[in-house]
Amino acid sequence: MLRTRLVRTLQPRTARLASTSARPPTGLGYAALGLGAGVLLTSAFFFARPTHADSTVQPTTSKVHAGTVAASNRSQLAQETKVDAATLAKELRVVLNDTDDTLERVSTDPEVLHAHGYSENDYHPSSDPTVVVFPGSTADVVAIVKIANKHLVPIVTYGGGTSIEGHWRAPPGGAICVDMRDMDKILEIHGECKASLTRDSDLVCQPGIGWIEINAELKRRGIPLFFPIDPAPGASIGGMISTGCSGTNAVRYGTSKGEWFLNITVVLPSGEVIKTRRRSRKSSAGFDTTKLFIGAEGTLGIITEATLRLAPVLPTTVAVVQFPDVRAASEAAREIVNSGVGIQCVELCDDAFMRSSNLYGQSTRKWPEKDSLFIKLQGSTPSIMKEGSIVVEKICTSHGGTSFTCAESKAEADALWADRKNALYSALALVEGSRAWSTDVCVPVSKLPQLVYETKQDIESSGIVSTIIGHAGDGNFHAVLLFRTDEELAVVRGLVHRMVKRAIQLDGTCTGEHGVGMGKRKYLHEELGAGTVGLMKTIKHTLDPHNLFNPGKVCFNLCA
């Protein structure tokens, strides 16, 4: 059974989704992150709260390795020694009822540890965790947190594993890695009633399930609803909440920081279980504690359950058009979004991307290698979409757009959109044997043409090969920078740094949807200011005084 566990652990979510009927084309996609780390969900403890004695855990005074600790505890832990992994695993097996290892809910297997400490998706410092645990319920997570408090051992949560900013890396010296893959169930669907007036259009799920799996299950049941936040294909709901991600649908449906997560159940660093609000569509009852955890990346609590708002499935079609340069394409995208036409997505793909799509060889057509827009139009009837496509074509033509192509069938629309979703693997086709650094920034939509133009100039002058893929409708774009050597990697780091600085100077952000993690934390002071970062640290230290939950992420590093 251990080998079964290991194979499942090492297998990426994208591979495990291969049998899902609604699975999109292969590729990591470009929405944030889809990441797999950070705050994740658990099972159905709606208002379960331990007694005060149980929920407030007093750490021991033994000097054990604790990664990054709060300033008030550094003197106590100055002489750090690593907690014994065997002892830690033994205690975890007891509380998880896995004493004979038949359930395989606790692992110290080196291959499993490495799979949870290393990623092909980023280039940040990595460390293997001390032990990996696989909880099955909120109660399990509470038990794990109490063990962590007892030994002052950090906790890092792992979901889909698609993070690209180092969100789920263990701190130096190890940690308890909480893998949520066994908590991957839909618990309730409030949308199956055929009487539309009584359909609530939401569902309750655990953190380990992916958005693709949710939508596939809704389709299988014949429920005409879907969850519209669409980051990387392998992203889990827990990781999506952690990073506040979005995806290609953001221009129409917004991001995770909208109202798509109605409530969440969270295990706090003390071990207490809370639920952030009830299931109603809106509430003005006190602070918006749900959003406190969205984007917190597992630094404030482990999310164990979530209620997701669903949207009706509407007919769509896809149009593609070429432009003389990215500036013209970006300006056209801004006008399209403001035209009032039913638009679900507006994606900018530069000339290098179109060339890579041809080289990759998975497309059903040979593309003109020009800067292009992929536009997904939405409407309740074919005639509405047809009218919308006429307006969009007119706008594109006014900005120098040519060869406007609009799909005439669902199959053709799916094939066109597949080329956009194959972004990462098609980009790698440009440089044989290369690796990719993918990053994103976001600016006010009016500033996007300037940002993209200046970034492309910088990349071209550096000698690095890159593609640019942007959610042009909301000012967010991604650069996929290719390299083969350490020298080229150093150049790429410089390009990323300048791209981020450029975005912040244009009143934008260092991360549109990938989250902060380790990779973007040094930019938070410049973007948000000392006061805002200080408030975030105050909240963190109040909820997690020993800095055990995902230390070193967001703005909470060794100097926090």
XYZ file of C-alpha atoms in Angstrom:
560
model
C 0.000 0.000 0.000
C 2.905 2.373 0.578
C 3.790 2.207 -3.081
C 0.184 3.053 -3.977
C 0.360 6.105 -1.732
C 3.696 7.138 -3.211
C 2.508 6.870 -6.804
C -0.565 8.947 -6.049
C 1.511 11.521 -4.191
C 4.020 11.911 -6.999
C 1.403 12.041 -9.741
C 0.488 15.617 -10.748
C -3.194 16.559 -10.559
C -3.198 17.216 -14.307
C -2.327 13.563 -14.904
C -4.950 12.351 -12.437
C -7.541 14.381 -14.329
C -6.841 12.562 -17.587
C -10.021 10.512 -17.318
C -12.252 13.499 -16.535
C -14.585 14.157 -19.427
C -14.396 17.925 -19.016
C -10.617 18.011 -18.793
C -9.087 20.968 -20.699
C -6.039 20.648 -22.957
C -2.764 19.704 -21.338
C -0.855 22.618 -19.858
C -0.433 24.449 -16.600
C -2.489 27.409 -17.743
C -1.746 30.854 -16.491
C -3.795 31.854 -13.544
C -2.393 31.997 -10.512
C -1.876 30.037 -9.418
C -3.644 27.510 -9.249
C -1.235 26.866 -6.735
C -1.440 24.104 -4.390
C -0.150 25.544 -1.180
C -1.271 27.569 1.720
C -4.651 27.831 3.322
C -6.761 24.817 2.480
C -10.169 23.460 3.358
C -11.291 20.557 5.643
C -14.517 18.599 6.291
C -17.880 19.391 7.769
C -17.359 21.106 11.128
C -19.769 23.962 10.434
C -19.599 25.509 13.879
C -17.486 22.928 15.666
C -15.439 24.663 18.339
C -13.257 22.795 20.806
C -13.459 23.741 24.449
C -11.127 26.500 25.566
C -8.816 23.992 27.160
C -8.587 22.009 23.961
C -8.335 24.917 21.525
C -5.602 26.889 23.265
C -2.486 24.755 23.089
C 0.508 25.736 25.186
C 3.793 24.897 23.454
C 6.478 23.039 25.313
C 9.682 24.713 26.410
C 11.976 22.168 24.758
C 14.331 23.702 22.221
C 13.346 22.193 18.898
C 13.831 23.381 15.375
C 10.913 25.614 14.429
C 11.992 27.231 11.174
C 10.959 30.866 11.461
C 9.583 31.906 14.853
C 8.007 35.038 16.222
C 10.388 37.604 17.701
C 9.132 36.977 21.254
C 10.207 33.319 21.033
C 13.610 33.656 19.374
C 15.585 33.756 22.607
C 13.877 30.598 23.819
C 14.723 28.818 20.575
C 18.161 30.324 19.965
C 19.892 26.968 20.255
C 17.844 25.123 17.664
C 17.914 21.362 17.301
C 15.829 19.337 14.897
C 12.861 17.503 16.340
C 13.294 13.770 15.902
C 11.342 12.766 12.799
C 10.588 9.265 14.078
C 9.151 10.609 17.321
C 7.079 13.179 15.484
C 5.746 10.577 13.031
C 4.900 8.209 15.880
C 2.838 10.832 17.691
C 1.065 11.794 14.471
C 0.200 8.162 13.746
C -1.404 7.877 17.172
C -3.636 10.944 16.782
C -4.533 9.967 13.205
C -5.311 6.364 14.245
C -2.633 5.001 11.925
C -0.513 3.119 14.457
C -0.069 0.016 12.286
C 0.547 2.117 9.111
C -2.259 0.360 7.250
C -3.951 3.652 6.407
C -0.674 5.264 5.334
C -1.747 8.663 6.659
C 1.744 9.527 7.908
C 4.863 9.198 5.763
C 8.574 9.743 6.252
C 9.466 7.986 2.993
C 12.290 10.020 1.359
C 10.583 10.003 -2.036
C 7.336 11.305 -0.558
C 9.201 13.994 1.392
C 11.084 15.136 -1.693
C 7.894 15.235 -3.759
C 6.524 17.694 -1.197
C 9.654 19.808 -1.005
C 10.698 20.278 -4.631
C 8.842 21.753 -7.595
C 9.556 21.991 -11.307
C 7.397 25.111 -11.384
C 9.687 27.591 -9.613
C 13.296 28.405 -8.743
C 13.066 29.420 -5.086
C 15.028 27.768 -2.238
C 13.597 24.372 -1.353
C 13.623 22.108 1.690
C 11.992 18.745 2.229
C 9.452 18.532 5.068
C 10.134 16.349 8.102
C 6.956 14.332 7.696
C 3.942 14.314 5.364
C 0.460 13.681 6.741
C -2.806 12.993 4.902
C -5.775 14.136 7.010
C -9.292 12.963 6.284
C -11.320 15.411 8.365
C -11.294 18.689 10.250
C -10.745 16.733 13.454
C -7.583 15.257 11.933
C -6.278 18.717 11.085
C -6.961 19.911 14.645
C -4.986 16.951 16.004
C -2.066 17.725 13.667
C -2.040 21.377 14.705
C -1.911 20.420 18.377
C 1.127 18.201 17.745
C 2.788 21.083 15.889
C 2.152 23.394 18.846
C 3.486 20.845 21.278
C 6.837 20.666 19.480
C 6.819 24.147 17.903
C 7.164 22.532 14.475
C 6.034 24.576 11.433
C 3.099 23.448 9.317
C 2.916 23.824 5.532
C -0.238 22.841 3.635
C -0.090 21.158 0.221
C -2.867 20.960 -2.367
C -2.561 20.715 -6.142
C 1.180 21.464 -6.196
C 0.906 24.007 -9.050
C 2.339 26.967 -7.140
C 5.024 28.998 -8.924
C 6.070 31.334 -6.098
C 7.272 28.769 -3.555
C 4.119 28.843 -1.452
C 4.341 25.309 -0.065
C 8.094 25.032 0.465
C 9.078 23.849 3.941
C 11.352 26.177 5.959
C 14.980 25.138 6.555
C 15.035 22.298 9.055
C 11.730 20.811 8.004
C 8.045 20.989 8.853
C 4.862 18.965 8.988
C 3.458 18.974 5.458
C -0.334 18.581 5.463
C -1.354 17.097 2.104
C -5.074 17.611 1.426
C -5.451 15.173 -1.467
C -7.641 12.791 0.541
C -10.002 15.658 1.372
C -11.307 15.955 -2.164
C -15.059 15.545 -1.930
C -18.118 17.597 -2.767
C -20.171 17.477 0.428
C -23.374 19.229 -0.652
C -24.814 20.687 -3.858
C -27.564 23.275 -3.492
C -28.489 23.536 -7.139
C -30.146 20.295 -8.197
C -33.764 21.368 -7.789
C -35.371 21.859 -11.205
C -37.537 24.694 -9.926
C -35.250 27.629 -10.680
C -36.802 29.779 -7.965
C -35.601 27.377 -5.267
C -32.123 26.690 -6.614
C -29.467 28.234 -4.352
C -26.661 27.713 -6.894
C -23.858 26.888 -4.486
C -22.008 23.863 -3.181
C -19.934 22.825 -0.188
C -16.635 21.032 -0.760
C -13.337 20.011 0.779
C -10.019 21.690 -0.088
C -8.349 18.944 -2.069
C -10.845 18.889 -4.919
C -10.004 20.792 -8.101
C -12.203 23.290 -9.906
C -12.099 21.092 -13.010
C -13.380 18.105 -11.043
C -16.185 20.217 -9.587
C -17.316 21.416 -13.003
C -17.072 17.923 -14.445
C -19.298 16.567 -11.675
C -21.880 19.325 -12.167
C -21.944 18.531 -15.880
C -22.247 14.786 -15.191
C -25.292 15.414 -13.024
C -26.877 17.595 -15.667
C -26.788 20.698 -13.465
C -26.485 23.790 -15.723
C -24.110 25.577 -13.323
C -20.331 25.889 -13.049
C -17.627 27.391 -10.846
C -16.088 30.109 -13.037
C -12.688 30.734 -11.418
C -10.293 28.916 -13.778
C -6.577 28.943 -12.934
C -4.143 26.131 -13.785
C -5.830 22.799 -14.614
C -4.285 21.131 -11.559
C -5.250 23.808 -9.033
C -7.195 22.738 -5.950
C -9.875 24.820 -4.270
C -7.676 25.202 -1.186
C -4.777 26.602 -3.157
C -7.084 28.856 -5.124
C -8.389 30.390 -1.903
C -4.832 30.667 -0.579
C -3.602 32.833 -3.406
C -6.758 34.725 -4.316
C -6.293 33.469 -7.864
C -8.392 34.064 -10.950
C -7.783 32.975 -14.562
C -9.026 33.620 -18.055
C -12.629 34.194 -16.912
C -11.715 37.115 -14.640
C -12.857 39.786 -17.084
C -16.429 38.449 -16.761
C -16.536 36.789 -13.336
C -13.798 38.481 -11.312
C -11.352 36.749 -8.970
C -11.362 34.599 -5.855
C -11.452 37.788 -3.835
C -14.932 38.498 -5.159
C -17.954 36.744 -3.673
C -17.313 33.298 -5.112
C -16.362 31.842 -1.724
C -19.390 32.446 0.486
C -17.774 31.038 3.611
C -14.909 28.867 4.744
C -14.189 26.633 7.723
C -10.730 27.226 9.179
C -8.483 25.570 11.755
C -6.582 28.383 13.459
C -2.990 28.070 14.706
C -4.377 27.534 18.226
C -6.325 24.500 17.044
C -9.696 26.243 17.286
C -12.162 25.666 14.438
C -14.176 28.601 13.088
C -16.597 29.206 10.246
C -16.345 32.678 8.728
C -20.074 33.219 7.981
C -23.331 31.509 7.031
C -24.408 30.415 3.533
C -26.484 33.447 2.530
C -25.448 35.286 -0.631
C -24.620 38.468 1.262
C -24.017 39.613 4.808
C -23.035 42.834 6.556
C -22.458 41.122 9.903
C -19.134 42.439 11.138
C -15.710 42.106 9.546
C -15.398 40.141 6.306
C -13.389 37.353 7.894
C -13.727 35.158 4.813
C -11.551 37.535 2.835
C -9.050 37.676 5.684
C -8.034 34.138 4.721
C -8.322 34.538 0.941
C -4.801 35.290 -0.242
C -3.245 34.605 3.169
C -1.377 31.592 1.748
C -1.766 29.374 4.780
C -0.127 31.830 7.166
C -3.272 32.411 9.253
C -5.079 29.072 9.237
C -5.765 25.816 7.447
C -8.999 26.010 5.478
C -10.926 22.794 5.742
C -14.181 23.434 3.910
C -15.689 26.054 1.606
C -19.043 27.063 0.202
C -18.696 28.050 -3.464
C -21.155 30.219 -5.359
C -21.954 28.854 -8.819
C -22.867 30.619 -12.072
C -25.202 29.540 -14.890
C -23.599 27.945 -17.923
C -24.119 30.185 -20.967
C -23.311 29.496 -24.613
C -19.933 30.817 -25.788
C -17.920 31.063 -28.960
C -14.306 32.041 -29.681
C -12.827 34.617 -32.040
C -9.153 35.186 -32.908
C -7.655 38.260 -34.581
C -4.110 39.439 -35.385
C -2.584 42.908 -34.820
C 0.521 44.816 -35.976
C 1.919 44.952 -32.397
C 1.037 44.302 -28.756
C 0.202 47.936 -28.137
C -2.562 47.876 -30.751
C -3.837 44.533 -29.445
C -3.899 45.815 -25.855
C -5.728 48.981 -26.817
C -8.306 46.955 -28.761
C -8.822 44.683 -25.737
C -9.545 47.674 -23.512
C -12.148 49.008 -25.937
C -13.775 45.579 -26.356
C -14.255 45.224 -22.589
C -15.810 48.690 -22.387
C -18.134 48.117 -25.367
C -20.842 46.369 -23.365
C -20.672 43.214 -25.499
C -21.008 39.904 -23.646
C -17.331 39.002 -23.165
C -16.122 36.130 -20.976
C -12.389 36.286 -21.809
C -9.980 38.538 -23.703
C -6.536 36.953 -23.964
C -3.447 38.608 -25.433
C -0.984 36.211 -27.080
C 2.113 37.824 -28.571
C 3.861 36.892 -31.810
C 6.299 34.609 -30.002
C 3.416 32.676 -28.493
C 1.762 32.227 -31.891
C 5.069 30.973 -33.295
C 5.409 28.539 -30.392
C 1.889 27.247 -30.997
C 2.849 26.407 -34.569
C 6.040 24.675 -33.406
C 4.249 22.718 -30.680
C 2.164 21.071 -33.362
C -1.023 20.444 -31.404
C -3.087 23.138 -33.112
C -5.627 22.328 -35.785
C -4.354 25.238 -37.897
C -1.223 27.175 -38.844
C -1.352 30.596 -37.198
C -0.078 33.927 -38.561
C 2.858 34.701 -36.270
C 1.561 38.064 -35.123
C 0.407 39.549 -31.832
C -3.141 38.261 -31.383
C -6.250 38.368 -29.236
C -8.256 35.262 -28.314
C -11.761 36.449 -27.408
C -14.471 34.303 -25.831
C -17.895 35.813 -26.475
C -20.850 34.902 -24.301
C -24.595 35.176 -24.846
C -27.882 33.488 -24.114
C -28.627 32.943 -27.833
C -26.576 32.486 -31.048
C -27.966 35.741 -32.435
C -26.711 37.708 -29.417
C -23.236 36.235 -29.869
C -23.335 36.976 -33.587
C -24.197 40.607 -32.906
C -21.386 40.744 -30.359
C -18.867 39.335 -32.816
C -19.772 42.055 -35.338
C -19.088 44.758 -32.737
C -15.809 43.112 -31.684
C -14.610 42.743 -35.272
C -15.321 46.417 -35.943
C -13.317 47.455 -32.874
C -10.408 45.211 -33.818
C -10.341 46.531 -37.376
C -10.170 50.109 -36.083
C -6.964 49.155 -34.229
C -5.330 47.467 -37.210
C -6.708 43.992 -36.565
C -6.748 41.549 -39.473
C -7.872 37.996 -40.319
C -10.736 38.064 -37.797
C -11.906 34.463 -37.301
C -14.992 33.495 -35.318
C -15.783 29.827 -34.657
C -18.861 28.501 -36.392
C -19.348 25.486 -34.138
C -18.651 24.381 -30.585
C -15.976 21.967 -31.806
C -14.168 24.760 -33.636
C -14.459 27.065 -30.623
C -13.000 24.371 -28.359
C -10.098 23.830 -30.765
C -9.311 27.548 -30.903
C -9.414 27.870 -27.127
C -7.229 24.790 -26.716
C -4.377 26.648 -28.408
C -4.582 29.379 -25.766
C -4.725 26.880 -22.882
C -1.636 25.010 -24.106
C 0.425 28.084 -23.242
C 3.265 26.593 -21.192
C 4.083 23.526 -23.260
C 3.823 25.378 -26.539
C 6.203 28.061 -25.198
C 8.805 25.417 -24.349
C 8.844 24.423 -28.019
C 10.669 27.677 -28.845
C 13.945 26.603 -27.206
C 14.854 22.929 -27.169
C 15.847 21.674 -23.730
C 14.737 24.867 -21.988
C 12.984 25.470 -18.708
C 10.407 28.180 -18.103
C 10.091 30.885 -15.484
C 6.461 32.016 -15.483
C 5.474 35.161 -13.638
C 2.746 37.764 -13.743
C 1.987 41.382 -12.892
C -1.148 43.498 -13.227
C -1.806 47.200 -13.865
C -4.822 49.424 -14.541
C -6.118 48.383 -17.955
C -5.217 51.763 -19.470
C -1.561 51.149 -18.551
C -1.358 47.641 -20.020
C -0.232 48.689 -23.549
C 2.712 50.634 -22.094
C 3.656 47.851 -19.682
C 3.566 45.104 -22.308
C 5.438 47.186 -24.890
C 8.235 48.177 -22.476
C 8.533 44.645 -21.111
C 8.852 43.145 -24.586
C 11.552 45.701 -25.427
C 13.447 44.755 -22.272
C 13.175 41.017 -23.012
C 14.283 41.388 -26.620
C 17.337 43.454 -25.661
C 18.347 40.821 -23.074
C 18.606 37.988 -25.608
C 16.154 35.823 -23.636
C 13.380 34.048 -25.543
C 9.954 34.580 -24.027
C 6.261 34.523 -24.754
C 3.720 36.933 -23.315
C 0.195 35.796 -22.525
C -2.138 38.311 -20.947
C -5.601 38.495 -19.472
C -5.843 41.716 -21.405
C -9.378 42.451 -20.258
C -8.275 43.138 -16.690
C -4.711 44.427 -17.104
C -2.983 41.198 -16.071
C -0.247 39.541 -18.126
C 2.196 36.668 -17.827
C 5.689 36.307 -19.222
C 7.053 32.822 -19.850
C 10.827 33.328 -19.867
C 12.939 30.450 -21.233
C 16.474 29.564 -20.158
C 18.932 26.659 -20.263
C 21.949 27.784 -18.208
C 22.606 29.372 -14.827
C 23.830 32.472 -16.620
C 20.545 32.782 -18.497
C 18.627 32.160 -15.264
C 20.387 35.168 -13.720
C 19.300 37.296 -16.686
C 15.737 36.039 -16.261
C 15.743 37.042 -12.586
C 16.703 40.551 -13.605
C 13.922 40.697 -16.189
C 11.349 39.592 -13.627
C 12.580 42.199 -11.153
C 12.343 45.011 -13.688
C 8.900 43.861 -14.840
C 7.610 43.993 -11.264
C 9.145 47.413 -10.596
C 7.648 48.701 -13.854
C 4.171 47.462 -12.870
C 4.298 49.029 -9.410
C 5.411 52.358 -10.881
C 2.306 52.235 -13.092
C 0.091 51.885 -9.984
C -0.128 48.127 -10.420
C 0.775 45.057 -8.426
C 3.681 42.627 -8.238
C 1.279 39.697 -8.574
C -2.055 39.696 -10.343
C -3.063 36.141 -9.494
C -0.072 33.955 -8.606
C 0.177 35.089 -5.002
C 3.212 36.328 -3.070
C 4.832 33.245 -1.563
C 8.597 33.583 -1.365
C 9.093 35.082 -4.808
C 7.257 38.406 -4.487
C 7.404 39.200 -0.743
C 10.273 41.700 -1.073
C 8.021 43.980 -3.147
C 5.174 44.308 -0.660
C 6.570 47.316 1.206
C 6.959 49.261 -2.017
C 3.524 48.280 -3.291
C 1.454 48.501 -0.110
C 3.468 50.714 2.239
C 4.896 50.069 5.681
C 1.574 50.721 7.425
C -0.366 48.101 5.469
C 2.394 45.511 5.746
C 2.632 46.286 9.456
C -1.098 45.650 9.869
C -0.743 42.308 8.094
C 2.078 41.346 10.451
C 0.016 42.384 13.471
C -2.830 40.103 12.364
C -0.370 37.278 11.722
C 1.334 37.589 15.117
C -2.024 37.800 16.884
C -3.371 34.605 15.321
C -0.048 32.753 15.110
C 2.278 34.057 17.862
C 4.798 31.258 17.310
C 4.809 31.745 13.524
C 4.191 28.066 12.849
C 1.817 28.346 9.885
C 3.693 28.533 6.576
C 6.558 30.670 7.907
C 8.592 32.741 5.470
C 5.729 33.392 3.058
C 3.957 36.633 2.107
C 5.746 39.239 4.283
C 6.509 36.989 7.233
C 10.205 36.144 6.962
C 12.979 35.745 9.536
C 12.927 39.475 10.220
C 9.153 39.611 10.750
